[in-house]
mmCIF file with all atom_site columns, C-alpha atoms and ligand atoms in Angstrom:
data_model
loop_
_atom_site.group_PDB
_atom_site.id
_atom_site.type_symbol
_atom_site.label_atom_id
_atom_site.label_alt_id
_atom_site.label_comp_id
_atom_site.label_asym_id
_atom_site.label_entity_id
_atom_site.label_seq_id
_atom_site.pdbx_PDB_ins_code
_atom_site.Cartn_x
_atom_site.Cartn_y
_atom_site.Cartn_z
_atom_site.occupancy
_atom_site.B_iso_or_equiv
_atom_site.pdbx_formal_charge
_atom_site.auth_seq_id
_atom_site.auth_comp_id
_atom_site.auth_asym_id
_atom_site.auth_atom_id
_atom_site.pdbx_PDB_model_num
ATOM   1   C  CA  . UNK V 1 1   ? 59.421 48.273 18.091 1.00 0.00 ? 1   UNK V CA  1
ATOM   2   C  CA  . UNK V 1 2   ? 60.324 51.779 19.868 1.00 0.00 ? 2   UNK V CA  1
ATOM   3   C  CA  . UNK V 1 3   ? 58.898 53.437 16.471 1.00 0.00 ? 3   UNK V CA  1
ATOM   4   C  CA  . UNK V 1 4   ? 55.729 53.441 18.442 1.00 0.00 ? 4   UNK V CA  1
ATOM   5   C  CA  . UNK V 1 5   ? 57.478 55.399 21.406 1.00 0.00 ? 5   UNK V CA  1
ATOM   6   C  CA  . UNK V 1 6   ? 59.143 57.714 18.850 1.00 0.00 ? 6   UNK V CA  1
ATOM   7   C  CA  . UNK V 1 7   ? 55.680 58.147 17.442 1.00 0.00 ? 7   UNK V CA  1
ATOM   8   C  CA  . UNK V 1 8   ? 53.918 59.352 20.343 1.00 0.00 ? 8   UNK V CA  1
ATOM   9   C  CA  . UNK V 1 9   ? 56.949 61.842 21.618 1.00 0.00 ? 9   UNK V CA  1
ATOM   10  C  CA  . UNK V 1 10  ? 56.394 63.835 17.799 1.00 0.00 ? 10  UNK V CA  1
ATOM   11  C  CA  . UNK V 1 11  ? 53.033 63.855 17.634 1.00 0.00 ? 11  UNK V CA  1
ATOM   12  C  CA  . UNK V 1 12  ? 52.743 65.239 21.571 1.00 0.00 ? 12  UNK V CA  1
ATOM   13  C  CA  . UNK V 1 13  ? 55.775 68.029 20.337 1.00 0.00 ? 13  UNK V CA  1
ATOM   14  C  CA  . UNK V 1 14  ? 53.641 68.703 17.195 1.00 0.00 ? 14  UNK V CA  1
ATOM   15  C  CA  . UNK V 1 15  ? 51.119 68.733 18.921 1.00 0.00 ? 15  UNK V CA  1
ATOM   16  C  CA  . UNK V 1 16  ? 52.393 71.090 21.743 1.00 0.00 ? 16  UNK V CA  1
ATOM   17  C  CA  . UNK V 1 17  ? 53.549 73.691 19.016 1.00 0.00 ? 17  UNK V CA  1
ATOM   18  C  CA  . UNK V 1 18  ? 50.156 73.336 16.945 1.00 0.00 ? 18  UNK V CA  1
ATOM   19  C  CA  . UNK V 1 19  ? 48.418 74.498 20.323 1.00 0.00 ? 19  UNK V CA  1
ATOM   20  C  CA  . UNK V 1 20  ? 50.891 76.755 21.295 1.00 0.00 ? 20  UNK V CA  1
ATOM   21  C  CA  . UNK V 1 21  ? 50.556 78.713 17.721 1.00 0.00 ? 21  UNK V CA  1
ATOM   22  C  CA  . UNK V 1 22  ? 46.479 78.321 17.520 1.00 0.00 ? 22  UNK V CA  1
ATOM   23  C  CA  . UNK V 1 23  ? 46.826 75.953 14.638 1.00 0.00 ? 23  UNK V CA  1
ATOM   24  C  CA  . UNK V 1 24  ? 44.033 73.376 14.057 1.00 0.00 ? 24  UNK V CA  1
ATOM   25  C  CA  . UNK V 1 25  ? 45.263 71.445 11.771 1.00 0.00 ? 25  UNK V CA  1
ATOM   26  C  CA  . UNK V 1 26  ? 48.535 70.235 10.846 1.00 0.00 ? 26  UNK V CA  1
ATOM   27  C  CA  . UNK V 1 27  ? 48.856 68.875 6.871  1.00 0.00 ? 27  UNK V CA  1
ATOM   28  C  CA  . UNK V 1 28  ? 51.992 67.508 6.961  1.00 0.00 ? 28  UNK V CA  1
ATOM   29  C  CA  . UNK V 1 29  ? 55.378 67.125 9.135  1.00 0.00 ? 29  UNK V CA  1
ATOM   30  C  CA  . UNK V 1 30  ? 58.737 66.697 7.812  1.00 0.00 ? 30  UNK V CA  1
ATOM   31  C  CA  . UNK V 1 31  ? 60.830 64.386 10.130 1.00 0.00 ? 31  UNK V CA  1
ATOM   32  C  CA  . UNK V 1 32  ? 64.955 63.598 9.768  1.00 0.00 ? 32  UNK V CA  1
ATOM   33  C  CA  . UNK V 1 33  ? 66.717 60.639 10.696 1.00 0.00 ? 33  UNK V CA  1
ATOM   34  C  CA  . UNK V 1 34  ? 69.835 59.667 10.707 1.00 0.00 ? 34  UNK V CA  1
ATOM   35  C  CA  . UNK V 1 35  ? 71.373 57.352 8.720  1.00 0.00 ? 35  UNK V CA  1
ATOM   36  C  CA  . UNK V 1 36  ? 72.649 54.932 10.814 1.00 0.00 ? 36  UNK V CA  1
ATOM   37  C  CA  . UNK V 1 37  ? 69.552 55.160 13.573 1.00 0.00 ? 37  UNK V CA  1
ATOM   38  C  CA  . UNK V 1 38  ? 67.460 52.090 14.465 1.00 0.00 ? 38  UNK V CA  1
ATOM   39  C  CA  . UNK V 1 39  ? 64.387 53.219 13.108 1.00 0.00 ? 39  UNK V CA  1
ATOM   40  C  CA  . UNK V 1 40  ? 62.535 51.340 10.662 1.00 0.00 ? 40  UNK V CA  1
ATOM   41  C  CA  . UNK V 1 41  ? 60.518 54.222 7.866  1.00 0.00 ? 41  UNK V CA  1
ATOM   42  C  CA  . UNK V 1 42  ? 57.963 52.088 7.219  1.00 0.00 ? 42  UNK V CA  1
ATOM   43  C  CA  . UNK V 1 43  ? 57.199 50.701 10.813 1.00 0.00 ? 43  UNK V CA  1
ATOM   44  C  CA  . UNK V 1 44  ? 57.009 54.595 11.565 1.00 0.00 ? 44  UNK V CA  1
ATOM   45  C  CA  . UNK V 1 45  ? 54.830 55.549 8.904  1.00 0.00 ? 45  UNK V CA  1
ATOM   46  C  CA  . UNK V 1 46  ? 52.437 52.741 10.403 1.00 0.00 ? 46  UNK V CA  1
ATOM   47  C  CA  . UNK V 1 47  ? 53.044 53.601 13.746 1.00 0.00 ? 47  UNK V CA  1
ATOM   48  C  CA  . UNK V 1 48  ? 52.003 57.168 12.596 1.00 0.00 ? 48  UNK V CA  1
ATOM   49  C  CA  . UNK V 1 49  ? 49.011 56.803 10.531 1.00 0.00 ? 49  UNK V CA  1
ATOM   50  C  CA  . UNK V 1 50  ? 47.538 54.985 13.356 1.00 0.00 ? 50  UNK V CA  1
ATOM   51  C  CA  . UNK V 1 51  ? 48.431 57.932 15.809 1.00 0.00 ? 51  UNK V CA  1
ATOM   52  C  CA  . UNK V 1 52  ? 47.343 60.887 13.834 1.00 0.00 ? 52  UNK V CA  1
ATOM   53  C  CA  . UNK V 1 53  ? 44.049 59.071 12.683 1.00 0.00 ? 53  UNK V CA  1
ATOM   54  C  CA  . UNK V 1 54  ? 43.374 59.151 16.911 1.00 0.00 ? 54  UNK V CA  1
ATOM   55  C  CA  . UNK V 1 55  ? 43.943 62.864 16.847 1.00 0.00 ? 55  UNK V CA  1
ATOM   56  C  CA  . UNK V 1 56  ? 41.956 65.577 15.898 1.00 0.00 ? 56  UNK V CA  1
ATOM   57  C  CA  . UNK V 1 57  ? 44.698 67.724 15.402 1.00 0.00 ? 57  UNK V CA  1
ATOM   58  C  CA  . UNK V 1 58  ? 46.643 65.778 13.321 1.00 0.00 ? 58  UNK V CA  1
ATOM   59  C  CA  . UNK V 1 59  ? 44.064 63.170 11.163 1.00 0.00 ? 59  UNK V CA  1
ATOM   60  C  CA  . UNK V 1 60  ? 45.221 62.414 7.698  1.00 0.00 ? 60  UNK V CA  1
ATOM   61  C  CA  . UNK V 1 61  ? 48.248 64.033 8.659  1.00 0.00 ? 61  UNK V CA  1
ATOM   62  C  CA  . UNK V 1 62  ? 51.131 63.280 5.995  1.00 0.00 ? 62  UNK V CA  1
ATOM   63  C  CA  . UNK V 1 63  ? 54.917 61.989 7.560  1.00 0.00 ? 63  UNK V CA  1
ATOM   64  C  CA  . UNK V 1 64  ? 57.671 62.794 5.302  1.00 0.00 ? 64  UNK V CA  1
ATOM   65  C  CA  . UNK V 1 65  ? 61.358 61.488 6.229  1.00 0.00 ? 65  UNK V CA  1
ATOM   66  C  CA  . UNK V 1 66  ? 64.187 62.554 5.229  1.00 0.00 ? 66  UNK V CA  1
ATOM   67  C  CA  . UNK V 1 67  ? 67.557 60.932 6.213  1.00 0.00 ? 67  UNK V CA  1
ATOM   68  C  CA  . UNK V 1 68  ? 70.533 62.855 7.870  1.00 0.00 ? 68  UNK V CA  1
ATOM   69  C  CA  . UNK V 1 69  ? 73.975 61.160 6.844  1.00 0.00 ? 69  UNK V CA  1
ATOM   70  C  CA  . UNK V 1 70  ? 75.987 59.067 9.212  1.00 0.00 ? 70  UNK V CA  1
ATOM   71  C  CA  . UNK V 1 71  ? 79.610 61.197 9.878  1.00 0.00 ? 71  UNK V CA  1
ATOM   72  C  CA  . UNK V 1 72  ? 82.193 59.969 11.794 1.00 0.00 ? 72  UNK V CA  1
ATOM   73  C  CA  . UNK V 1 73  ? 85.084 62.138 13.437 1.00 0.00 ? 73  UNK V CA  1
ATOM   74  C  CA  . UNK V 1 74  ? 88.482 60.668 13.807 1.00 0.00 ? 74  UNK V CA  1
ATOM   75  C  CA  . UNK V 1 75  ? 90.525 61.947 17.040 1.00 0.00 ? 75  UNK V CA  1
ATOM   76  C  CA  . UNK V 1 76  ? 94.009 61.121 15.823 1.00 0.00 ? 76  UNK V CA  1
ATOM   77  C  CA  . UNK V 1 77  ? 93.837 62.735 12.360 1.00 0.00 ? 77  UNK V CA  1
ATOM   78  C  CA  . UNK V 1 78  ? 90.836 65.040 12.567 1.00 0.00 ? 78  UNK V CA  1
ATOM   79  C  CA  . UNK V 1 79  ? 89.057 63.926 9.311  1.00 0.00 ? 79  UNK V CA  1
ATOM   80  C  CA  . UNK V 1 80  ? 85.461 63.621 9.173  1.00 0.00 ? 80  UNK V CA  1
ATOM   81  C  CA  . UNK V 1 81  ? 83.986 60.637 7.040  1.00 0.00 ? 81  UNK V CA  1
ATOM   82  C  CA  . UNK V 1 82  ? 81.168 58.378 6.042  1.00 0.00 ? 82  UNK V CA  1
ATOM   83  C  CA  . UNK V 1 83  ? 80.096 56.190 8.738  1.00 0.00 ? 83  UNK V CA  1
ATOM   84  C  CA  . UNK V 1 84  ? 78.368 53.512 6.312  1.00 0.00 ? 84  UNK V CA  1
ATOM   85  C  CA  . UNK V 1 85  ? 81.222 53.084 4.271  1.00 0.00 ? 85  UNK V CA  1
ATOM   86  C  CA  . UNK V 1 86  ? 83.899 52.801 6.663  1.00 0.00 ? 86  UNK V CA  1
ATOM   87  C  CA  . UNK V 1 87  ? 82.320 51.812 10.089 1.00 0.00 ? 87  UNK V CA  1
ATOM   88  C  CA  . UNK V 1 88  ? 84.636 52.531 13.182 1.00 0.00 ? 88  UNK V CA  1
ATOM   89  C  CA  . UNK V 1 89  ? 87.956 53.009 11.478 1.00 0.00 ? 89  UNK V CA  1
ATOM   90  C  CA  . UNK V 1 90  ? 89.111 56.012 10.320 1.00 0.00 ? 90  UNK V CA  1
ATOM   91  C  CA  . UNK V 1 91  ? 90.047 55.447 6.665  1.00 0.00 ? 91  UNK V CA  1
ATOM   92  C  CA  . UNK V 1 92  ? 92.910 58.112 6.773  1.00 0.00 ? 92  UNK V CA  1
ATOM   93  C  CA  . UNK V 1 93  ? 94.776 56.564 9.144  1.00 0.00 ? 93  UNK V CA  1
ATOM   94  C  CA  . UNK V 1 94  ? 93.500 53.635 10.523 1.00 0.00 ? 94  UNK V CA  1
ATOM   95  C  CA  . UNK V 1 95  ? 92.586 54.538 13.720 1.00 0.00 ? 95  UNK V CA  1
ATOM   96  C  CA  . UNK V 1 96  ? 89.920 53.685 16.015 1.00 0.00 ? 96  UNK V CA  1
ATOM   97  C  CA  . UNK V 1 97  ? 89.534 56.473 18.128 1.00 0.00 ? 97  UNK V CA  1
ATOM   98  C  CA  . UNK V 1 98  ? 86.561 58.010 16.163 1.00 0.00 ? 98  UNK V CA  1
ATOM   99  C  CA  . UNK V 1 99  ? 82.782 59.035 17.507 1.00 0.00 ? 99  UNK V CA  1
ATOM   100 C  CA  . UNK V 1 100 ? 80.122 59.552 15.493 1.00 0.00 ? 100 UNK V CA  1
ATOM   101 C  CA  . UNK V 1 101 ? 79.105 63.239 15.067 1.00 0.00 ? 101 UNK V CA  1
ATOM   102 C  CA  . UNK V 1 102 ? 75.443 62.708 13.848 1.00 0.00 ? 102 UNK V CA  1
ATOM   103 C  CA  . UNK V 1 103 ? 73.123 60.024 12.013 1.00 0.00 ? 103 UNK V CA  1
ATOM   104 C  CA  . UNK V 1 104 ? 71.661 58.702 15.029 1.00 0.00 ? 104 UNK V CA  1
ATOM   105 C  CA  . UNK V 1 105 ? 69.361 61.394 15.909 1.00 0.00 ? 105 UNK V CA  1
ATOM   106 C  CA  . UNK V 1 106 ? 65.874 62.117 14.461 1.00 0.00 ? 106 UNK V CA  1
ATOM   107 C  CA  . UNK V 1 107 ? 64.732 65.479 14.261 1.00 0.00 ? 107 UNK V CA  1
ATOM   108 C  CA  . UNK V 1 108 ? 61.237 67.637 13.576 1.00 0.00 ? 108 UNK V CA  1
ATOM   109 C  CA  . UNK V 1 109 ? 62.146 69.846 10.145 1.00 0.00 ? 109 UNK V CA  1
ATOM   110 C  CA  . UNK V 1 110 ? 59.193 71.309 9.607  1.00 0.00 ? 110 UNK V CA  1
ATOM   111 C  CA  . UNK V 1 111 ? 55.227 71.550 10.224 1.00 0.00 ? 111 UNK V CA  1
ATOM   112 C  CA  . UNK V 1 112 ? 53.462 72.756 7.564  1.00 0.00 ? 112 UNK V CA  1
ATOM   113 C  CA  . UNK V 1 113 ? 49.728 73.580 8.532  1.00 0.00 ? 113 UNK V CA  1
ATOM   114 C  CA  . UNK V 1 114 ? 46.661 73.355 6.195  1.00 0.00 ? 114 UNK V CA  1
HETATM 115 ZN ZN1 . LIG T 2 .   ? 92.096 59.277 11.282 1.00 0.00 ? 1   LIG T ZN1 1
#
């Protein structure tokens, strides 16, 4: 359950910028997450309506997600590829030496103010 946590660290950086750019009211925020992160859309879009309805700032405020494909790099070869598909071994060659380059992170796209 660290949708919660997630929860509370955008709303205090919306929050944050909302102040910091005299805005009282913020309509809607578009969120990313990666493809292959642990968090659960719908626990978050609980998590958040329950949040935002405790802040002035941010009551009735809409969450929209959209989700960042999961790439992974391979060292040996130097192909990128998808990271649902194929999991930990490169498909070009087999090998294992490969990181993921993104689609674990979550990420603030936009605000958009009413
Ligand atoms: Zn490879």
């Amino acid at each position: 359950m660290h949708e919660l946590g997630i929860v509370f660290h955008i709303v205090k950086t919306v929050e944050n910028i909302a102040v910091e750019n005299q805005v009282s009211k913020v309509g809607k925020v578009v969120l990313q997450i990666g493809e292959v992160s642990t968090i659960i859309p719908s626990y978050l879009v609980d998590c958040w309506n329950w949040k935002c309805s405790k802040s002035v700032l941010m009551e009735g405020c809409e969450l929209e997600i959209e989700t960042i494909p999961a790439i992974t790099f391979c060292e040996d070869c130097g192909e990128t590829y998808s990271t649902v598909q194929h999991g930990k071994i490169c498909p070009y060659c087999s090998s294992a030496c490969t990181y993921l380059v993104q689609g674990n992170e979550h990420e603030i796209k936009e605000i958009e103010v009413c």
